[in-house]
Short mmCIF file of C-alpha atoms and ligand atoms in Angstrom, two decimals:
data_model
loop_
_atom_site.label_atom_id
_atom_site.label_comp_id
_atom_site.label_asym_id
_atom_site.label_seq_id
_atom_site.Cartn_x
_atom_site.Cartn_y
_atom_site.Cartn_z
CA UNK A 1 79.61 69.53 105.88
CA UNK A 2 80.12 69.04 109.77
CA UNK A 3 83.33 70.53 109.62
CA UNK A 4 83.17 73.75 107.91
CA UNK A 5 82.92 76.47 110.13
CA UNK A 6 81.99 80.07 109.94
CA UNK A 7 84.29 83.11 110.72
CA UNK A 8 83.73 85.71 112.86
CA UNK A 9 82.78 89.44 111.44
CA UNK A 10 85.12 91.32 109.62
CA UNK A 11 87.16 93.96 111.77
CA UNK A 12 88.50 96.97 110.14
CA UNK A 13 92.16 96.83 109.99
CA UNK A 14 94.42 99.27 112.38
CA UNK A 15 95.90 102.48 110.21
CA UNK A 16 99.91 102.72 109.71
CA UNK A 17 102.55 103.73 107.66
CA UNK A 18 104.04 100.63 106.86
CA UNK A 19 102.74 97.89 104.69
CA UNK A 20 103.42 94.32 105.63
CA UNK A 21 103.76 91.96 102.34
CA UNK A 22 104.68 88.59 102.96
CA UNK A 23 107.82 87.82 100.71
CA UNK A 24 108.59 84.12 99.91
CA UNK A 25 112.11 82.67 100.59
CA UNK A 26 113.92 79.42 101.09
CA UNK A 27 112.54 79.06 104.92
CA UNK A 28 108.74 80.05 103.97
CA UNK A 29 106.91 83.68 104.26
CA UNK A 30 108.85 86.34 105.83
CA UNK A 31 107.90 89.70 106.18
CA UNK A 32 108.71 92.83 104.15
CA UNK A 33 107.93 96.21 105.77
CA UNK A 34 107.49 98.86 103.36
CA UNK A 35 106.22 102.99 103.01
CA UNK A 36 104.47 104.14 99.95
CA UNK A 37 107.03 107.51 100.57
CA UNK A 38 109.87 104.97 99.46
CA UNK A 39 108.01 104.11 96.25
CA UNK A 40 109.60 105.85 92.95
CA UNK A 41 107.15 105.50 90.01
CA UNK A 42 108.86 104.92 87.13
CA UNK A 43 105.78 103.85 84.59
CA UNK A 44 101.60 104.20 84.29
CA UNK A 45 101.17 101.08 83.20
CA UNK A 46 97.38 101.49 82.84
CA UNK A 47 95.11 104.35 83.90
CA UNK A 48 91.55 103.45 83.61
CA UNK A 49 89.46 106.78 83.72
CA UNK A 50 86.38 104.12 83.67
CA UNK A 51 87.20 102.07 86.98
CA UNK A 52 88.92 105.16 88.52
CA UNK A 53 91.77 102.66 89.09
CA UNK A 54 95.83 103.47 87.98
CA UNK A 55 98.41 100.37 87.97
CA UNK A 56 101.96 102.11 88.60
CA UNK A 57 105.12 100.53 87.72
CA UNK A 58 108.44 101.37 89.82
CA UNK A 59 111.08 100.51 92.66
CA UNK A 60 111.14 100.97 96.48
CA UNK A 61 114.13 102.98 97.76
CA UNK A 62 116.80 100.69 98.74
CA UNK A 63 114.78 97.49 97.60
CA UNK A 64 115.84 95.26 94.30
CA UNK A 65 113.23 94.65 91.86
CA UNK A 66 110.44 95.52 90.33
CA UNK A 67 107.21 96.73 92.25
CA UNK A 68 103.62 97.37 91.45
CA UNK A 69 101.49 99.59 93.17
CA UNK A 70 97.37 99.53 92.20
CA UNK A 71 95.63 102.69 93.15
CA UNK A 72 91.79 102.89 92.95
CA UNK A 73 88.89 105.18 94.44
CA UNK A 74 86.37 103.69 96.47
CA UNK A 75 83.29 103.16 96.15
CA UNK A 76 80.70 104.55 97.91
CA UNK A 77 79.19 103.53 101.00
CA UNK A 78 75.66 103.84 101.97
CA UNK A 79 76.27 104.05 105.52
CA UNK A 80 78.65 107.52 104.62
CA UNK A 81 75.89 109.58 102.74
CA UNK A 82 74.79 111.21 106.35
CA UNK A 83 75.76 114.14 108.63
CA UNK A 84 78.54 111.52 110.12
CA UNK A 85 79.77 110.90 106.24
CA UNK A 86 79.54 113.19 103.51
CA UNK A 87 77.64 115.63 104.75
CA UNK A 88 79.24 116.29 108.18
CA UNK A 89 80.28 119.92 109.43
CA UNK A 90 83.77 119.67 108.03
CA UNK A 91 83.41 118.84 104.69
CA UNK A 92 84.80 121.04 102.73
CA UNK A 93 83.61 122.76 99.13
CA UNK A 94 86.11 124.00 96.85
CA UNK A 95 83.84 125.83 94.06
CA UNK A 96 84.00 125.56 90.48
CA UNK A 97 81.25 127.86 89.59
CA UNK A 98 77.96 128.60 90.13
CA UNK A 99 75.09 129.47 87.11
CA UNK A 100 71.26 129.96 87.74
CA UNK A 101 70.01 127.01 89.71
CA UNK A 102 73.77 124.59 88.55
CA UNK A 103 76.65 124.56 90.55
CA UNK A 104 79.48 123.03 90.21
CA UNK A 105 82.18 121.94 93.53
CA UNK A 106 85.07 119.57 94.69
CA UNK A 107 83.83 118.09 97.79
CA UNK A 108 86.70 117.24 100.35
CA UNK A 109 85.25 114.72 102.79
CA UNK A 110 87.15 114.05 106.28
CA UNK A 111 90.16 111.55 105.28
CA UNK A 112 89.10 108.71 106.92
CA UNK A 113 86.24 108.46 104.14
CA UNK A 114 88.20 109.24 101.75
CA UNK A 115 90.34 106.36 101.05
CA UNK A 116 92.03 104.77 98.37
CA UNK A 117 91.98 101.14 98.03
CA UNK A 118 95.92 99.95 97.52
CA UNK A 119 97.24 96.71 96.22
CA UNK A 120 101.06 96.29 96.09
CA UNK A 121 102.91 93.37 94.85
CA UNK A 122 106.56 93.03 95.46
CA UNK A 123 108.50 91.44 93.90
CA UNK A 124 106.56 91.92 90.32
CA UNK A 125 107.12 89.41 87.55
CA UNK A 126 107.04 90.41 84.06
CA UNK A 127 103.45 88.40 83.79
CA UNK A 128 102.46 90.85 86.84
CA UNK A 129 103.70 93.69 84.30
CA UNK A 130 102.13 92.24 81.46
CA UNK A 131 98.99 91.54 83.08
CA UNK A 132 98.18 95.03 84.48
CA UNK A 133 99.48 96.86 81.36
CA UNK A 134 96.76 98.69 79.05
CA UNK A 135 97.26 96.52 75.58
CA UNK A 136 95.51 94.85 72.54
CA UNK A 137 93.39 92.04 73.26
CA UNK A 138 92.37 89.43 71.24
CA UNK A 139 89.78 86.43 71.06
CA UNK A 140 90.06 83.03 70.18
CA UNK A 141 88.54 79.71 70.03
CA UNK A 142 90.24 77.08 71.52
CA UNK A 143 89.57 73.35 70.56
CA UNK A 144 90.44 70.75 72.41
CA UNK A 145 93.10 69.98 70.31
CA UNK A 146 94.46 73.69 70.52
CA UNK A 147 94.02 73.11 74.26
CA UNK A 148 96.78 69.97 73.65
CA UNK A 149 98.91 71.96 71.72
CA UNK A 150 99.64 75.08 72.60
CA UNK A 151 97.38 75.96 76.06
CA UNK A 152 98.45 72.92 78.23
CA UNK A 153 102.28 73.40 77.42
CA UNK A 154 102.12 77.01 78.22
CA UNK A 155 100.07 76.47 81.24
CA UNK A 156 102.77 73.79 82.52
CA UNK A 157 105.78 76.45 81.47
CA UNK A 158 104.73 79.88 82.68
CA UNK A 159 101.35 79.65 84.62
CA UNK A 160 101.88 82.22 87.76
CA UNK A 161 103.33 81.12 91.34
CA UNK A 162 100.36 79.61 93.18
CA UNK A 163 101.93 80.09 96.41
CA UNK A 164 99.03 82.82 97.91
CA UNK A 165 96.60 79.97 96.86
CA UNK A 166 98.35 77.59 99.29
CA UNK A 167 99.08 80.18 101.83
CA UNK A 168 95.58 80.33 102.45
CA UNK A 169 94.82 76.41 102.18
CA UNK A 170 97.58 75.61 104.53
CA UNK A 171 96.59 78.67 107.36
CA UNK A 172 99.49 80.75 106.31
CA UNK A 173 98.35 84.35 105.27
CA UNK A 174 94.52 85.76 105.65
CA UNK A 175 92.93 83.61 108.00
CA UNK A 176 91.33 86.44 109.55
CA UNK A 177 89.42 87.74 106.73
CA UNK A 178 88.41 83.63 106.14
CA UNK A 179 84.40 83.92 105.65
CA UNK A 180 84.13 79.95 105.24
CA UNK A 181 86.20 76.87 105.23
CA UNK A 182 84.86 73.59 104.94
CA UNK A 183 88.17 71.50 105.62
CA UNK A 184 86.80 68.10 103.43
CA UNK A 185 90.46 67.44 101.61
CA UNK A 186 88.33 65.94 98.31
CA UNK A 187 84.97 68.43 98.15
CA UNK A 188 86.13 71.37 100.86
CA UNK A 189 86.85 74.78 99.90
CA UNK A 190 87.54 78.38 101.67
CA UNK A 191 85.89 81.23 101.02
CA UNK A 192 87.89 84.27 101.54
CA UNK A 193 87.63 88.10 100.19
CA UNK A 194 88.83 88.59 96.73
CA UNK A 195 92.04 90.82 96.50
CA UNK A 196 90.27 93.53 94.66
CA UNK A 197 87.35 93.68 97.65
CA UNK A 198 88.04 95.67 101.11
CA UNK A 199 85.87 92.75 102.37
CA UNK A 200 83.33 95.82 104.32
CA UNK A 201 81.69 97.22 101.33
CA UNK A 202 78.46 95.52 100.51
CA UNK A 203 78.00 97.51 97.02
CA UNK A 204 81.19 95.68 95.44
CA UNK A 205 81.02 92.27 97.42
CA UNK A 206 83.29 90.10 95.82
CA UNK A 207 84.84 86.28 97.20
CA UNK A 208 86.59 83.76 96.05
CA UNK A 209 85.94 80.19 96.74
CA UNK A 210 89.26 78.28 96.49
CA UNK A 211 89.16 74.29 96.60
CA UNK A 212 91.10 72.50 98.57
CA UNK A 213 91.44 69.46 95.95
CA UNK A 214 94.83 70.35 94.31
CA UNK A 215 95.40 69.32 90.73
CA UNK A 216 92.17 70.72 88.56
CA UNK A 217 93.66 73.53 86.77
CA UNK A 218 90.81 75.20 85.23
CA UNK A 219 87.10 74.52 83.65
CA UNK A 220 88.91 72.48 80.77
CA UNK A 221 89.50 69.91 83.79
CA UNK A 222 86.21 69.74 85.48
CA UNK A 223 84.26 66.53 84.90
CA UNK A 224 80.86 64.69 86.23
CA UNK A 225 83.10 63.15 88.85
CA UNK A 226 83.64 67.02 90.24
CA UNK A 227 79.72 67.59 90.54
CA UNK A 228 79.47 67.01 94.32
CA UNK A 229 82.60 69.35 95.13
CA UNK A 230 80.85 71.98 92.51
CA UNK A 231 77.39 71.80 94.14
CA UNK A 232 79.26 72.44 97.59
CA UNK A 233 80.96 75.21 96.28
CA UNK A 234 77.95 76.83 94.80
CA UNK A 235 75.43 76.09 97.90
CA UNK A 236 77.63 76.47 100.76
CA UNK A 237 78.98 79.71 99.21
CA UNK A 238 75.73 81.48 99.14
CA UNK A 239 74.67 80.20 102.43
CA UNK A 240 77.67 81.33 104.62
CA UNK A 241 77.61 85.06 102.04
CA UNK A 242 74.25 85.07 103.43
CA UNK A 243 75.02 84.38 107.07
CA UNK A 244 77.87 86.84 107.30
CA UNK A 245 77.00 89.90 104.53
CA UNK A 246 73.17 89.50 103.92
CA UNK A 247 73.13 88.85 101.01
CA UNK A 248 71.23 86.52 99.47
CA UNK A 249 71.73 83.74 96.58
CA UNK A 250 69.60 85.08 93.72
CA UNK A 251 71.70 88.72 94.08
CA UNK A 252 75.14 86.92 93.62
CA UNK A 253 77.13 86.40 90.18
CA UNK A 254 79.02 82.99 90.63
CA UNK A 255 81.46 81.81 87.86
CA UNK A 256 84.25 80.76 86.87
CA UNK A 257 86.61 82.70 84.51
CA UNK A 258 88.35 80.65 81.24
CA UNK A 259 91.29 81.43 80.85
CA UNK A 260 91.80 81.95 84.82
CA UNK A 261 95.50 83.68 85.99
CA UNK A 262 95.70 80.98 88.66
CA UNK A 263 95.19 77.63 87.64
CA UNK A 264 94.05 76.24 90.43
CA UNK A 265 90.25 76.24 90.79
CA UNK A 266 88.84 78.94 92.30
CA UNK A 267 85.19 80.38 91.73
CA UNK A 268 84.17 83.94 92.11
CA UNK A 269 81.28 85.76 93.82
CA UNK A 270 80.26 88.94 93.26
CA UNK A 271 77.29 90.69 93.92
CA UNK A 272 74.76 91.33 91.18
CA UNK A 273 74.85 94.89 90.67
CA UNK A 274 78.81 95.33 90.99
CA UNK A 275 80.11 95.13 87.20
CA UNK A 276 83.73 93.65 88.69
CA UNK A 277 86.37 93.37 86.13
CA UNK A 278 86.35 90.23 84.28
CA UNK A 279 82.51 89.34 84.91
CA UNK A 280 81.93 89.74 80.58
CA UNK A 281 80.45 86.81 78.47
CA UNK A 282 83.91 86.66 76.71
CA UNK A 283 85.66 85.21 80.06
CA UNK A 284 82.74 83.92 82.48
CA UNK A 285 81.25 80.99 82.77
CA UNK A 286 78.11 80.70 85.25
CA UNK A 287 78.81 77.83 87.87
CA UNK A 288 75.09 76.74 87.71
CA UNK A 289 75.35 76.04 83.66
CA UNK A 290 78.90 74.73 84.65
CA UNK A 291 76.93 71.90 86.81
CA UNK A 292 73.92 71.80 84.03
CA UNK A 293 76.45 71.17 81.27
CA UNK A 294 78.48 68.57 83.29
CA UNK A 295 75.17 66.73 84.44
CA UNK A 296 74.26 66.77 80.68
CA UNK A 297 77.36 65.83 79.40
CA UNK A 298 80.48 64.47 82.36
CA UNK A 299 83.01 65.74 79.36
CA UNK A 300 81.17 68.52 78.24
CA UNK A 301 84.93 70.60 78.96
CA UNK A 302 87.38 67.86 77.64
CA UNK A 303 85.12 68.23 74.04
CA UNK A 304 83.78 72.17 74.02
CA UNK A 305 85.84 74.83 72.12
CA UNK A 306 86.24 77.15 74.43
CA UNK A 307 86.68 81.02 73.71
CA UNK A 308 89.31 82.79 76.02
CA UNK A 309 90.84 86.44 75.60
CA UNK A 310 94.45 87.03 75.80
CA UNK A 311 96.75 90.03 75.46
CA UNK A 312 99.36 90.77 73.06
CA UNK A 313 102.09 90.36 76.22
CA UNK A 314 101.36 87.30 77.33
CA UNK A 315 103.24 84.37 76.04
CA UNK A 316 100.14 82.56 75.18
CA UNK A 317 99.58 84.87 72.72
CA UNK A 318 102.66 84.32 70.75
CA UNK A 319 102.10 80.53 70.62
CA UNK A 320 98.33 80.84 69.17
CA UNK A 321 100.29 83.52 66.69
CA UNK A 322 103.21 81.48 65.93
CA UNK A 323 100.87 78.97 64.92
CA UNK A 324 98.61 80.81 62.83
CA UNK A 325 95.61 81.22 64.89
CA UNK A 326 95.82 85.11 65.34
CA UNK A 327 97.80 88.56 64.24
CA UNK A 328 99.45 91.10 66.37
CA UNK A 329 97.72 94.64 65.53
CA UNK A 330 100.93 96.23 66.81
CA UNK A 331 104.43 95.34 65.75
CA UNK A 332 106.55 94.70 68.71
CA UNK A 333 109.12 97.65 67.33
CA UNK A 334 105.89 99.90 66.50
P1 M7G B 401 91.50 84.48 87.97
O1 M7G B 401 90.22 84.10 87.33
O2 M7G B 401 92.53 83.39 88.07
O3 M7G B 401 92.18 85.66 87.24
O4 M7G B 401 91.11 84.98 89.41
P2 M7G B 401 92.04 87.24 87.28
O5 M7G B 401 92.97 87.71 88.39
O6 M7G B 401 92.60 87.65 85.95
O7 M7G B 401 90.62 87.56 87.49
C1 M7G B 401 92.02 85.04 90.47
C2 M7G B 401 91.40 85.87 91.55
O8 M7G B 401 92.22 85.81 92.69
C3 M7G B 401 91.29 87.36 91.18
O9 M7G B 401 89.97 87.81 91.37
C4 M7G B 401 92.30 88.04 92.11
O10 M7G B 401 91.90 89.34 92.48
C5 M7G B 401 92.34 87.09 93.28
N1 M7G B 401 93.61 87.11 94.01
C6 M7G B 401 94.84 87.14 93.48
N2 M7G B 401 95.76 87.11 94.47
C7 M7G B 401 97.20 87.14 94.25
C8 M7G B 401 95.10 87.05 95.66
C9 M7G B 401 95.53 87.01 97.02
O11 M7G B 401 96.70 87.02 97.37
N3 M7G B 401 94.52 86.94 97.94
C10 M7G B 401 93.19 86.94 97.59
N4 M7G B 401 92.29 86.89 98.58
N5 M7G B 401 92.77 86.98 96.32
C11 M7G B 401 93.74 87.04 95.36
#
């Protein structure tokens, strides 16, 4: 407990061209400067009218390999709906048209307002393609047995780099946007921003609280003997959201997702009202009946089947189909 400490407030980033992404190599992170203006889109790999978000496969000009670039509105801020925001003398209204006491407008806001949230990642795997393409999904039940079989070999053979996860535990990339980091090597964690969160915008709050133990690949691993580290997680987590964003315990959504994309274990927080991606019954598992079912039972997760969703893409998919567990609704050649 006495040495966790708690990170200054967040500052809004400087505006530029360029876009830094740190690019991993033989001799550790390096740095890749690129321009959106260099970016040729190639593919819509998803459009999601719902989320307001677009996932855009393509190149950058002079680059090799394959690069993803995540587009998605904002959304709104309290703090902009006033004479300063919104509402200020140069806002602009294009009109659509106008009938009895109705009328219909595009509002152009000053630009600075206006932005649009922008995740690249370069280079992109063909999990990163499969992951953010729009495809079938399917559900299944996964015994332990299944788990054996055909979960834990995939896992071992084509789980996704974990390098960002230890970029973060070993000081390399984000430390400034760290909101807590309790340095204990057996029940620390940090808690930093989630990737899909601008970190500023109360109404979609969402962290991620990444242990420091290494080696506990998802809920299927957790046991009685991880209660302490859990109980950190979950209380420490609220109190230092708290401290730094005002929000308070009984208004966050903490869980766990099964399957995860990163197996190392990491816990979301998100507030309440925000529906983020991934927060269904289908994929989440509260952290407080994650302690409740652990302090009933220590292998409550080595003897639970557990349902997870997976996509036609992913590799995992073709194992549980190989093996008779599930059917493809499209034909690859379809
Ligand atoms: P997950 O449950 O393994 O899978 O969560 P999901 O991505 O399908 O939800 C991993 C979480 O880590 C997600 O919420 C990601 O948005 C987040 N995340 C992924 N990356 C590569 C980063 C990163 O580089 N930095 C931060 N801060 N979060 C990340």
């Amino acid at each position: 407990m006495s040495d966790a400490t708690l990170e200054n407030d967040v500052i809004e980033p400087p505006c530029s061209k360029k876009i830094k992404i740190e690019e991993q190599n033989e001799n550790g992170v390096s740095n890749v400067q690129l321009e959106l203006k260099d970016f040729v889109p190639v593919k819509v790999l998803n459009n999601n009218t719902n989320r307001k978000t677009v996932c855009i496969q393509g190149t950058f000009r002079d680059k090799s390999g394959v690069a993803l670039v995540l587009l998605e509105k904002n959304a709104f801020k309290g703090e902009e709906l006033d004479d300063k925001g919104y509402f200020a003398i140069d806002t602009k209204l294009r009109t659509f048209f106008q009938n009895d006491i109705y009328g219909n407008f595009e509002c152009y806001p000053r630009s600075e307002i206006n932005g649009v949230k922008t995740t690249i990642i370069y280079p992109a795997t063909e999990k990163h393609i499969a992951k953010f393409s729009q495809q079938e999904v399917h559900i299944i039940l996964e015994t332990p047995e299944l788990y054996r079989k055909l979960t834990l070999p995939y896992i071992e053979k084509e789980q996704f780099n974990l390098q960002w996860v230890y970029n973060i535990l070993e000081g390399r990339s984000e430390q400034d946007r760290i909101v807590y980091d309790n340095k204990c090597e057996r029940e620390g964690f940090v808690l930093v921003p989630d990737l899909k969160w601008d970190g500023i915008t109360k109404e979609t709050l969402y962290l991620l609280a990444i242990v420091r133990q290494r080696g506990i690949k998802s809920l299927r691993d957790l046991n009685e003997s991880h209660l302490p580290l859990l109980k950190r997680v979950r209380d420490e987590g609220k109190k230092a959201i708290y401290s730094k964003y005002k929000v308070c315990g009984s208004q966050l959504r903490v869980y766990l997702h099964y399957q995860p994309s990163f197996y190392h274990l990491h816990i979301h927080f998100t507030y309440l009202k925000h529906e983020a991606p991934g927060i269904h019954a289908e994929r989440s598992h509260l952290l407080d009946a994650v302690i409740d079912n652990l302090t009933m039972s220590g292998h409550h997760y080595q003897l639970a089947s557990l349902p997870f969703t997976v996509r036609e893409m992913d590799p995992l998919f073709s194992s549980y189909e190989s093996d008779g567990h599930v059917a493809r609704v499209n034909q690859p050649d379809k």
